[in-house]
XYZ file of C-alpha atoms in Angstrom:
719
model
C -96.212 11.132 50.035
C -99.669 12.913 49.363
C -101.368 11.431 52.451
C -98.614 11.451 54.941
C -96.156 14.596 54.889
C -92.660 12.951 54.916
C -89.089 13.692 54.565
C -87.042 12.308 51.559
C -85.968 9.483 53.690
C -89.395 8.484 54.372
C -88.813 8.734 58.253
C -91.071 11.628 59.015
C -94.380 9.168 59.369
C -92.680 7.001 62.042
C -91.838 9.801 64.779
C -93.745 12.536 66.298
C -92.645 15.973 64.373
C -90.498 18.285 66.427
C -91.855 21.265 64.417
C -95.304 22.304 62.741
C -95.505 25.081 60.677
C -98.665 26.803 58.588
C -98.126 24.513 55.919
C -99.883 21.636 57.752
C -102.927 23.202 56.850
C -102.482 23.162 53.089
C -103.786 20.463 50.758
C -100.777 20.828 48.276
C -98.159 17.549 48.846
C -95.142 19.401 48.145
C -96.248 22.252 50.835
C -97.107 19.309 53.070
C -93.524 18.067 52.804
C -92.451 21.128 54.483
C -94.840 21.264 57.322
C -92.487 19.970 59.881
C -89.331 22.012 58.774
C -88.170 24.266 61.707
C -88.365 27.138 59.337
C -91.655 29.423 60.242
C -92.948 28.767 56.634
C -96.150 30.689 55.327
C -98.104 29.710 52.050
C -98.454 32.441 49.780
C -101.450 34.932 50.924
C -102.286 38.350 52.710
C -101.301 37.021 56.108
C -97.542 36.472 55.181
C -97.413 39.672 52.945
C -99.195 41.703 55.705
C -96.490 40.500 58.028
C -93.574 41.513 56.028
C -95.445 44.855 55.279
C -95.858 45.486 58.998
C -92.344 44.391 60.058
C -90.582 45.865 57.038
C -88.970 42.364 56.377
C -87.637 40.887 53.333
C -89.488 38.021 51.840
C -87.863 34.543 51.243
C -89.903 33.012 48.393
C -89.100 29.303 47.716
C -90.561 27.683 44.696
C -90.692 24.035 43.669
C -92.942 20.914 43.316
C -93.298 17.423 44.892
C -91.449 15.386 42.225
C -88.409 17.688 42.080
C -85.340 15.897 42.976
C -83.246 19.007 43.933
C -86.112 20.476 45.927
C -85.749 17.278 48.236
C -82.029 17.829 48.474
C -82.142 21.337 49.537
C -85.225 20.903 52.082
C -82.913 18.328 53.526
C -79.661 20.060 53.558
C -81.084 23.484 54.686
C -84.753 23.612 55.538
C -84.348 20.809 58.059
C -81.033 22.073 59.527
C -82.010 24.195 62.746
C -79.123 26.786 62.464
C -80.385 27.835 58.659
C -83.904 27.943 59.906
C -83.258 30.190 62.372
C -81.418 32.609 60.213
C -84.585 32.533 58.054
C -86.957 33.026 60.735
C -84.862 36.119 62.210
C -84.464 37.836 59.171
C -86.962 36.925 56.375
C -90.740 36.100 56.089
C -90.438 32.848 54.380
C -93.192 31.715 51.850
C -93.167 28.333 50.214
C -95.268 27.998 46.780
C -96.061 24.703 44.918
C -95.440 26.080 41.322
C -97.998 23.695 40.073
C -100.617 25.038 41.939
C -99.496 28.716 41.566
C -98.137 29.156 37.899
C -98.386 32.673 37.987
C -96.122 33.333 41.051
C -93.625 30.874 39.303
C -93.792 32.586 35.949
C -93.385 36.334 37.586
C -90.511 35.325 39.575
C -88.655 33.033 37.202
C -88.559 35.485 34.828
C -86.872 37.781 37.291
C -84.246 34.911 38.434
C -83.583 34.318 34.543
C -83.017 38.102 34.174
C -80.654 38.064 37.072
C -78.875 34.791 36.382
C -79.357 33.842 32.835
C -80.732 30.774 34.264
C -83.537 29.160 35.771
C -85.168 26.136 37.637
C -86.356 24.296 40.567
C -86.217 24.739 43.493
C -86.215 28.656 42.819
C -85.315 30.818 45.625
C -86.122 34.625 45.214
C -85.913 37.325 47.693
C -88.525 40.029 47.733
C -89.202 43.455 49.120
C -92.136 43.528 51.409
C -94.300 44.590 48.384
C -93.356 41.621 46.324
C -90.580 43.094 44.219
C -87.775 40.679 43.405
C -84.129 42.097 44.381
C -82.081 38.938 44.406
C -82.613 35.169 43.251
C -81.257 31.863 42.073
C -82.328 28.157 42.183
C -80.694 25.528 44.265
C -78.048 27.016 47.120
C -75.919 24.202 49.024
C -76.062 24.809 52.766
C -72.382 26.172 52.919
C -70.102 27.330 49.821
C -69.072 24.500 47.504
C -66.466 24.512 45.255
C -66.385 23.107 41.623
C -62.961 23.489 40.315
C -62.384 27.529 40.460
C -66.032 27.953 40.493
C -67.901 28.576 44.067
C -71.337 28.094 44.347
C -72.222 30.563 47.279
C -73.809 28.603 50.484
C -77.307 29.505 51.739
C -76.113 30.363 54.907
C -73.827 32.788 53.535
C -76.512 34.098 51.257
C -79.013 34.735 53.896
C -76.557 36.484 56.145
C -75.273 38.653 53.453
C -78.787 39.701 52.290
C -79.904 40.538 55.640
C -77.152 42.744 56.243
C -77.491 44.476 52.748
C -81.392 45.122 53.534
C -80.546 46.568 56.718
C -77.759 48.895 56.019
C -77.827 49.465 52.478
C -81.453 49.540 51.729
C -81.089 52.032 48.924
C -79.247 49.397 46.755
C -82.015 46.990 47.243
C -84.669 49.407 46.360
C -82.771 50.334 42.927
C -82.483 46.857 42.032
C -86.083 45.967 42.782
C -87.219 48.910 40.977
C -85.414 47.977 37.973
C -86.530 44.103 37.842
C -90.324 45.073 38.630
C -90.009 47.843 35.464
C -88.638 44.835 33.430
C -91.540 42.531 34.330
C -93.868 45.308 33.487
C -92.695 46.181 30.190
C -93.094 42.348 29.468
C -96.649 42.356 30.421
C -97.374 45.394 28.307
C -95.834 44.533 25.261
C -98.103 44.542 22.422
C -98.222 41.453 19.982
C -97.328 42.506 16.702
C -95.823 40.884 13.358
C -92.086 41.768 12.859
C -90.659 43.016 9.870
C -88.123 40.518 8.981
C -87.129 37.809 6.108
C -90.299 35.720 6.388
C -92.567 38.813 5.422
C -93.770 38.284 1.998
C -93.851 34.584 1.700
C -96.830 32.447 1.126
C -98.520 31.787 4.477
C -98.150 28.148 4.438
C -94.629 28.419 3.534
C -93.985 29.489 7.098
C -94.576 26.281 8.277
C -91.632 25.047 6.136
C -89.407 27.886 7.617
C -90.255 26.196 10.912
C -89.602 22.827 9.849
C -86.112 23.815 8.548
C -85.424 25.476 12.072
C -86.364 22.194 13.749
C -84.458 20.327 11.154
C -81.214 22.517 12.055
C -81.290 21.334 15.502
C -82.357 17.775 14.992
C -79.928 14.854 16.569
C -79.888 12.642 13.553
C -78.172 9.782 15.610
C -80.187 9.880 18.538
C -83.632 11.769 17.596
C -84.878 14.538 19.280
C -83.466 18.352 19.417
C -80.103 19.191 20.659
C -78.169 17.928 23.081
C -78.178 16.973 26.804
C -80.187 17.185 28.608
C -82.789 15.971 26.147
C -86.506 16.977 26.218
C -89.334 15.171 24.389
C -90.717 18.216 22.534
C -93.794 16.422 21.642
C -95.546 19.205 20.685
C -92.662 20.127 17.860
C -93.152 16.256 16.556
C -96.771 16.704 16.277
C -96.225 19.980 14.050
C -93.828 18.060 11.977
C -96.527 15.362 11.332
C -98.840 18.307 10.100
C -95.977 19.755 7.586
C -95.211 16.147 6.385
C -99.110 15.547 5.507
C -98.930 19.026 3.532
C -95.842 17.786 1.663
C -97.481 14.586 0.863
C -100.519 16.079 -0.471
C -98.112 18.843 -2.393
C -99.891 21.466 -0.535
C -96.310 22.344 0.304
C -93.429 21.569 -1.954
C -91.999 18.165 -1.784
C -88.614 19.068 -1.366
C -86.035 17.797 1.063
C -84.755 19.609 4.386
C -81.159 20.335 4.474
C -79.235 17.064 5.640
C -81.504 14.931 3.644
C -84.098 15.033 6.410
C -87.815 14.741 6.039
C -90.213 15.655 8.761
C -91.649 11.984 9.219
C -87.965 10.787 9.570
C -87.453 13.243 12.324
C -90.670 12.284 14.057
C -90.239 8.488 13.662
C -86.622 8.584 14.696
C -87.333 10.518 17.810
C -90.202 8.644 19.039
C -88.507 5.468 18.487
C -85.457 6.168 20.387
C -87.361 7.652 23.286
C -89.624 4.743 23.625
C -86.446 2.181 23.445
C -84.623 4.195 25.774
C -84.568 4.622 29.482
C -86.940 7.493 29.235
C -89.635 5.132 28.719
C -90.620 2.574 31.652
C -90.142 -0.733 29.653
C -91.862 -2.663 32.363
C -94.909 -0.321 33.403
C -95.387 1.935 30.618
C -95.256 5.832 30.686
C -92.427 8.469 30.304
C -90.146 9.920 32.680
C -89.611 13.642 32.862
C -86.592 13.882 30.324
C -83.373 12.532 29.652
C -80.139 13.505 31.292
C -77.942 12.495 28.267
C -78.368 12.811 24.643
C -79.074 9.087 23.992
C -82.382 8.893 26.075
C -80.731 6.341 28.327
C -80.870 8.168 31.985
C -83.959 9.705 32.792
C -85.122 12.257 35.509
C -87.100 9.582 36.980
C -90.224 11.252 38.021
C -93.436 10.790 35.924
C -95.392 13.959 35.225
C -99.081 13.775 34.236
C -98.728 16.263 31.444
C -95.690 14.577 29.692
C -97.606 11.326 29.509
C -100.704 13.266 28.200
C -98.571 14.908 25.703
C -96.510 12.094 24.307
C -99.440 9.438 24.256
C -100.929 12.068 21.902
C -97.787 12.261 19.698
C -97.485 8.583 19.443
C -101.074 8.181 18.464
C -100.639 10.670 15.699
C -97.591 8.906 14.410
C -99.933 5.489 14.356
C -102.441 7.072 12.442
C -100.259 8.243 9.918
C -97.980 5.036 9.632
C -100.149 2.265 10.834
C -97.170 0.927 12.912
C -98.354 -1.417 15.737
C -95.312 -0.465 17.504
C -96.543 3.280 18.314
C -99.932 1.694 19.097
C -98.415 -0.443 21.913
C -96.827 2.618 23.296
C -100.089 4.754 23.428
C -101.914 1.797 25.079
C -99.017 1.239 27.533
C -98.812 4.883 28.411
C -102.533 5.363 29.185
C -102.812 1.761 30.759
C -100.081 3.077 33.290
C -102.023 6.189 33.943
C -105.180 4.547 34.256
C -103.471 1.960 36.722
C -101.503 4.503 38.773
C -102.550 7.899 38.446
C -106.625 7.864 38.545
C -108.352 8.921 41.793
C -111.459 7.130 43.075
C -113.213 10.218 41.980
C -111.952 10.043 38.361
C -109.435 12.645 38.656
C -105.988 12.557 37.277
C -103.013 12.862 39.854
C -100.057 15.127 39.131
C -96.679 13.166 39.447
C -95.096 10.343 40.707
C -91.665 11.115 42.248
C -88.163 10.038 40.885
C -87.235 9.043 44.523
C -88.195 5.999 46.516
C -86.846 5.239 49.905
C -84.789 8.257 49.588
C -83.040 7.076 46.531
C -83.265 8.215 43.187
C -84.519 5.878 40.568
C -84.393 2.967 42.849
C -87.738 1.728 42.222
C -86.864 1.344 38.447
C -83.342 -0.298 38.408
C -82.262 -3.745 38.504
C -79.360 -6.070 38.630
C -78.552 -9.241 36.953
C -78.918 -11.407 39.812
C -82.448 -9.969 40.331
C -83.446 -10.926 36.926
C -81.759 -14.554 37.113
C -83.931 -15.392 40.070
C -87.044 -14.607 38.508
C -86.283 -16.005 34.984
C -84.799 -19.512 33.838
C -81.244 -19.198 32.857
C -81.756 -19.010 29.174
C -84.354 -16.677 29.241
C -82.816 -14.488 31.926
C -79.614 -14.226 29.288
C -82.016 -13.530 26.435
C -83.822 -10.879 28.420
C -80.895 -9.101 29.773
C -79.166 -8.956 26.246
C -82.288 -7.291 25.044
C -82.500 -4.829 27.498
C -78.798 -4.282 28.120
C -78.344 -5.740 31.863
C -75.049 -6.225 32.973
C -72.772 -6.825 36.084
C -71.238 -3.238 35.431
C -74.764 -1.770 34.953
C -75.367 1.735 33.282
C -76.511 3.875 36.132
C -74.480 3.645 39.404
C -73.625 0.339 39.228
C -77.434 -0.871 38.361
C -79.327 -1.145 35.305
C -82.078 0.973 33.720
C -84.007 -1.084 31.047
C -83.473 -0.120 27.604
C -83.666 -1.867 24.288
C -80.359 -2.385 23.039
C -80.730 -4.744 20.130
C -83.581 -5.367 17.648
C -85.411 -8.444 18.031
C -84.509 -9.686 14.491
C -80.904 -9.073 15.172
C -81.180 -11.013 18.529
C -83.287 -13.857 17.115
C -80.570 -14.397 14.405
C -77.686 -14.397 16.704
C -79.617 -17.000 18.851
C -80.923 -18.901 15.748
C -84.381 -18.525 17.269
C -87.554 -17.404 15.434
C -88.647 -13.633 15.801
C -91.711 -14.951 17.521
C -89.793 -17.400 20.258
C -87.785 -13.995 20.941
C -90.703 -11.995 21.484
C -92.385 -14.457 23.674
C -89.291 -14.636 26.310
C -89.208 -10.995 26.073
C -92.775 -10.507 26.914
C -92.815 -13.171 29.404
C -89.921 -11.685 31.232
C -91.471 -8.291 31.358
C -94.840 -9.606 32.895
C -92.469 -11.660 35.780
C -90.258 -8.561 36.342
C -93.266 -6.040 36.231
C -95.087 -8.396 39.156
C -91.858 -8.610 41.312
C -91.378 -4.686 40.869
C -94.911 -4.107 42.223
C -93.826 -5.682 45.564
C -91.255 -2.883 46.010
C -91.800 0.430 47.783
C -93.015 2.640 45.254
C -92.151 6.126 44.713
C -94.097 9.052 46.364
C -97.141 10.100 44.473
C -98.509 13.899 44.306
C -102.138 13.345 44.488
C -103.396 16.830 43.953
C -105.538 16.975 40.906
C -104.878 19.918 38.995
C -107.450 21.136 36.374
C -105.276 22.165 33.583
C -103.099 18.905 33.726
C -106.570 16.832 33.689
C -107.631 18.729 30.559
C -104.830 17.582 28.690
C -105.112 13.957 29.729
C -108.849 13.989 29.284
C -108.222 14.841 25.619
C -105.643 12.036 25.375
C -107.880 9.293 26.662
C -110.588 10.685 24.569
C -108.671 10.734 21.269
C -107.253 7.178 21.839
C -110.949 6.261 22.859
C -112.031 7.473 19.370
C -108.996 6.369 17.291
C -108.472 3.103 18.594
C -111.906 1.867 19.494
C -111.142 1.619 23.555
C -114.555 1.838 25.178
C -112.896 1.382 28.662
C -110.715 4.789 27.454
C -113.901 6.294 26.773
C -115.231 5.497 30.194
C -112.363 7.024 31.791
C -112.735 10.166 30.051
C -116.272 10.567 31.009
C -115.736 9.909 34.599
C -112.744 12.629 34.582
C -115.018 15.151 32.798
C -117.919 14.725 35.152
C -115.455 14.713 38.096
C -114.027 17.947 37.024
C -117.250 19.734 36.092
C -118.726 18.674 39.392
C -115.867 19.125 41.915
C -113.715 22.029 40.313
C -116.237 24.793 39.965
C -117.688 27.133 42.725
C -120.286 29.362 41.635
C -119.758 29.095 38.087
C -115.840 29.813 38.663
C -113.504 27.129 37.470
C -110.949 26.151 40.171
C -107.462 25.471 40.119
C -106.794 22.574 42.200
C -108.482 19.662 44.197
C -107.322 17.157 47.153
C -108.937 15.510 49.995
C -112.117 16.827 49.139
C -111.342 20.344 48.955
C -111.131 22.610 45.600
C -109.443 25.935 45.913
C -107.461 28.698 44.149
C -109.219 30.389 40.977
C -108.487 28.923 37.786
C -105.928 30.200 35.310
C -106.124 30.676 31.532
C -104.645 27.123 30.862
C -107.404 25.611 33.450
C -109.941 26.966 31.242
C -108.302 26.475 27.900
C -107.160 22.805 28.523
C -110.213 21.552 29.927
C -112.202 23.171 27.033
C -109.876 21.214 24.728
C -110.489 18.023 26.495
C -113.926 18.333 26.345
C -114.120 19.193 22.768
C -112.166 15.954 22.147
C -114.685 14.089 24.301
C -117.736 15.469 22.366
C -115.996 14.276 19.015
C -115.454 10.842 20.777
C -118.889 10.520 22.401
C -121.193 12.795 20.542
C -122.459 13.657 23.826
C -123.601 17.271 23.182
C -123.321 18.282 27.012
C -119.442 18.184 26.523
C -119.643 20.615 23.615
C -122.006 23.076 25.324
C -119.533 22.950 28.478
C -116.444 23.694 26.512
C -118.094 26.510 24.760
C -119.334 27.873 27.905
C -115.758 27.600 29.322
C -114.187 29.334 26.566
C -116.864 32.491 26.427
C -115.939 32.765 30.439
C -112.214 32.680 29.405
C -112.837 35.610 26.935
C -114.431 37.573 29.850
C -111.935 36.926 32.500
C -108.459 36.834 30.380
C -108.485 38.455 27.183
C -106.198 41.511 26.844
C -108.065 43.619 24.687
C -105.363 46.372 24.437
C -102.246 44.247 23.507
C -103.913 41.023 22.376
C -104.026 37.447 23.586
C -104.763 36.279 27.035
C -103.393 36.888 30.386
C -102.661 33.991 32.531
C -104.529 35.374 35.489
C -108.482 36.281 35.523
C -109.579 39.875 36.054
C -110.802 38.946 39.476
C -107.263 37.585 40.819
C -105.176 39.202 43.355
C -102.961 42.008 42.300
C -99.354 40.826 41.746
C -96.311 43.027 40.890
C -97.374 42.317 37.434
C -99.971 40.412 35.358
C -98.240 37.587 33.615
C -98.978 36.614 30.021
C -97.074 33.159 28.972
C -97.043 32.927 25.287
C -94.388 30.174 24.842
C -94.830 26.315 24.924
C -92.504 24.642 27.387
C -93.057 21.375 29.080
C -96.805 21.945 28.602
C -98.488 24.325 25.980
C -99.054 27.771 26.784
C -102.683 28.572 27.614
C -102.534 31.310 24.823
C -101.693 28.383 22.448
C -104.509 26.204 23.525
C -106.781 28.843 23.677
C -106.474 29.603 20.024
C -106.696 25.940 19.070
C -109.986 25.937 20.790
C -111.302 29.106 19.480
C -110.673 27.788 16.005
C -112.067 24.621 16.833
C -115.385 26.536 18.453
C -115.548 28.441 15.222
C -115.785 25.494 12.857
C -118.470 23.692 15.148
C -120.724 26.658 15.781
C -120.152 29.006 12.941
C -119.187 31.934 14.978
C -116.626 33.630 13.052
C -115.550 35.972 15.933
C -114.014 32.990 17.886
C -111.880 32.591 14.571
C -111.122 36.160 14.112
C -109.590 36.617 17.583
C -107.407 33.419 17.411
C -106.144 34.519 13.865
C -105.307 38.092 15.471
C -103.072 36.424 18.139
C -101.405 33.777 15.989
C -100.857 36.354 12.961
C -98.982 38.578 15.532
C -96.393 35.783 16.548
C -96.179 34.003 13.347
C -92.670 35.235 12.635
C -91.512 34.585 16.098
C -92.900 31.030 16.122
C -91.491 30.084 12.982
C -87.932 31.238 14.025
C -88.286 29.637 17.603
C -90.281 26.366 16.691
C -89.034 24.492 19.682
C -90.808 26.995 21.864
C -94.144 27.394 20.001
C -94.776 23.640 18.904
C -98.649 24.112 20.053
C -99.059 27.671 18.695
C -97.605 26.498 15.059
C -100.248 23.467 15.199
C -102.660 26.265 15.808
C -101.170 28.243 13.164
C -101.538 25.585 10.724
C -105.284 25.112 11.534
C -105.781 28.982 11.037
C -104.017 28.720 7.720
C -105.560 25.777 6.138
C -108.952 26.136 6.998
C -110.858 23.317 9.305
C -112.552 20.667 7.281
C -116.058 20.197 8.860
C -117.288 16.887 9.080
C -121.012 16.194 10.062
C -122.553 13.066 10.220
C -126.294 12.314 10.479
C -127.414 8.821 11.667
C -127.622 6.789 15.095
C -123.863 6.786 16.393
C -124.747 3.305 17.559
C -125.722 2.074 13.879
C -123.635 -0.079 11.734
C -124.059 2.384 8.837
C -122.838 5.075 10.976
C -120.070 3.360 12.563
C -118.877 2.646 9.157
C -118.554 6.184 8.081
C -117.289 7.005 11.616
C -114.341 4.424 10.785
C -113.562 6.222 7.437
C -112.809 9.357 9.600
C -111.499 8.106 12.740
C -108.465 5.915 11.384
C -107.084 8.841 9.482
C -104.794 11.715 10.933
C -106.894 14.642 10.345
C -105.340 17.404 12.686
C -107.158 20.267 11.128
C -110.727 18.856 11.057
C -113.804 18.769 13.415
C -116.266 16.178 13.704
C -119.964 16.265 14.777
C -122.764 13.416 15.005
C -126.203 13.121 15.931
C -129.462 11.276 15.162
C -131.775 12.993 12.725
C -134.306 13.212 15.640
C -132.054 14.495 18.531
C -133.156 17.980 18.218
C -131.179 18.939 21.432
C -127.943 17.792 20.026
C -128.430 19.476 16.768
C -129.531 22.576 18.341
C -126.342 22.563 20.562
C -123.972 22.306 17.671
C -124.627 24.360 14.906
C -122.600 22.465 12.390
C -125.169 19.830 12.348
C -128.097 22.166 11.712
C -130.139 21.822 8.414
C -128.695 18.431 7.647
C -130.972 15.351 6.565
C -130.288 12.045 6.158
C -130.288 10.611 2.511
C -132.454 7.707 1.798
C -132.705 6.928 5.302
C -129.171 6.078 5.270
C -126.525 7.550 7.751
C -125.218 10.361 5.772
C -121.668 12.657 5.577
C -121.300 16.064 4.896
C -117.887 17.396 4.174
C -117.217 20.814 4.079
C -114.039 23.162 3.867
C -113.386 26.725 2.942
C -116.992 27.888 3.014
C -117.863 25.078 0.550
C -119.749 21.901 1.085
C -119.351 18.696 -0.849
C -122.388 16.666 -1.991
C -123.445 14.567 1.176
C -122.401 11.029 0.673
C -123.659 7.606 2.281
C -120.968 4.991 1.757
C -117.550 4.747 3.249
C -115.893 4.454 -0.146
C -117.676 7.728 -1.251
C -116.297 9.246 2.342
C -112.808 8.065 1.580
C -112.649 9.975 -1.757
C -113.723 13.144 -0.315
C -111.240 12.914 2.668
């Protein structure tokens, strides 16, 4: 997909295109997919906006992304239709936007669509006045009216004609609607962040976390894990937050009382992680997670694979492994990151964005199996066992074919077959290897090879943390290569950029680009102890404070002070599929405060988190990352400084004590006592000395330090 623009059927590359529009000059694979539509598409920019103003024509804004199945459908049905394209070209200035490149545009106009329709999604279709104010919008439109029982979904052809007529003949109605929506958007931008006066006021602050935990428990699916019903999303940040609360209860910082329904935080996390990893949402052969499940059982996924989901989920499984020690969770972490290393790393070291749901024009085709295919690869007894384990049948579980998912426990299957558990595990393992090899010969889903700074920051952190906690030197090298690439190729004149493809970096970085990359670099510092990564992270956040801080209302804007002027300046505070830039920025500032001793970082983070505390705890599914940062601010960081050569055996013994534990509200620094550059760069290391020539650990919390220790046993006692 990324190198050759194509239609969803994959035919574009085999014939000379009849049409070429301005999108042919873009780098986004999503925009390039539309470069040969008969629509006279423009990318977002001054050329298109000026044309709309000069000709007084409304703007048709279409927003999507390359792995979006219904985006492909709307392209095939409408944007490749010459008659519909002619209507668009006659009456509108049509602008196509990749939401992954331009989250600011997506954020602003998605708020408008949700206000108009009470729902949102992609493809997003919004109609704007020439100055950018929205007046009508929706998501997917079929080409012609489509009936669903008594409900009629308006056809795109009719929508185009109706709005063109309305704009020409009843302009005052258009202007009135546009004014109302623009005012709504500006009010949201200018809303100050303040604590509400409500029922949580007066509670001991840490008890706020228990309130949020109970709110999650109220929506927990006790049968299948996860929260709510279909469609079901992983909510990895909320799961990590629950692990934090579990730790507080286990240490009796919070009361150990049961949640309603006899649930526990650890029980909710384990149930969710196990059901997801055994379901069809997880790629049982190749590792890695699909986007979400269309059902409540985690069986049928939306088959696209997103870089950010795999970054966040691998982190949740790593945390569960550190808490429980269960090898199953470690296996999922490693299989997921191995998938990313195999499929999603560019030659320069960047991480690609997505893999499509479709291959050869069919949703999920690459991942589906029929019994005959399995029987052709495995001997008959092994095939029968493998198909029983992964629920592969002639009936199928998805459009007559089979999504692999674990349908029975190994122990139960071994008992049924009078085999040992080890024998069944070997048959399943060998079968997975054979099917994976055969699957590699299939036509793979398209891959969006643009490299986004923010998503790379998420995955950088995941590789760095897995390297640190699992002792994987190969993961550390991947993380180092990625950090070097991002800092080398996605900065221009000191300004971080958003996106990179085909040797071109472009678009000014957003808050999330700065915050997520700084977060990843701090994780890399704590895995490698190269002070360069700490210095770069601190520099990025100092720049972010200058570019994005909202000094009047608190928090951060998504766009920089040097950004183009839009109808409003967005500020996203909710954690959705990815964490908000504000949530990660707060977390990074707290980490920087602990490592640097600069209290101004902490004060800014705490002011933001306290202003939203009541909203967070009442709606925890939308503030998972922010709740983790709130926990960090309420409990104060545990600061761990080690003096000793990182490669030496005595230092490694101390590091092993730290790195085999789940210590979410902690920072770790290490340097040789003669490494003046490293000690000067990271103030937490200043004025520390080795005791008796041995590697020495200092543990501080709440402005007080324990006596330095030199043995793993003594450090264990402190932790």
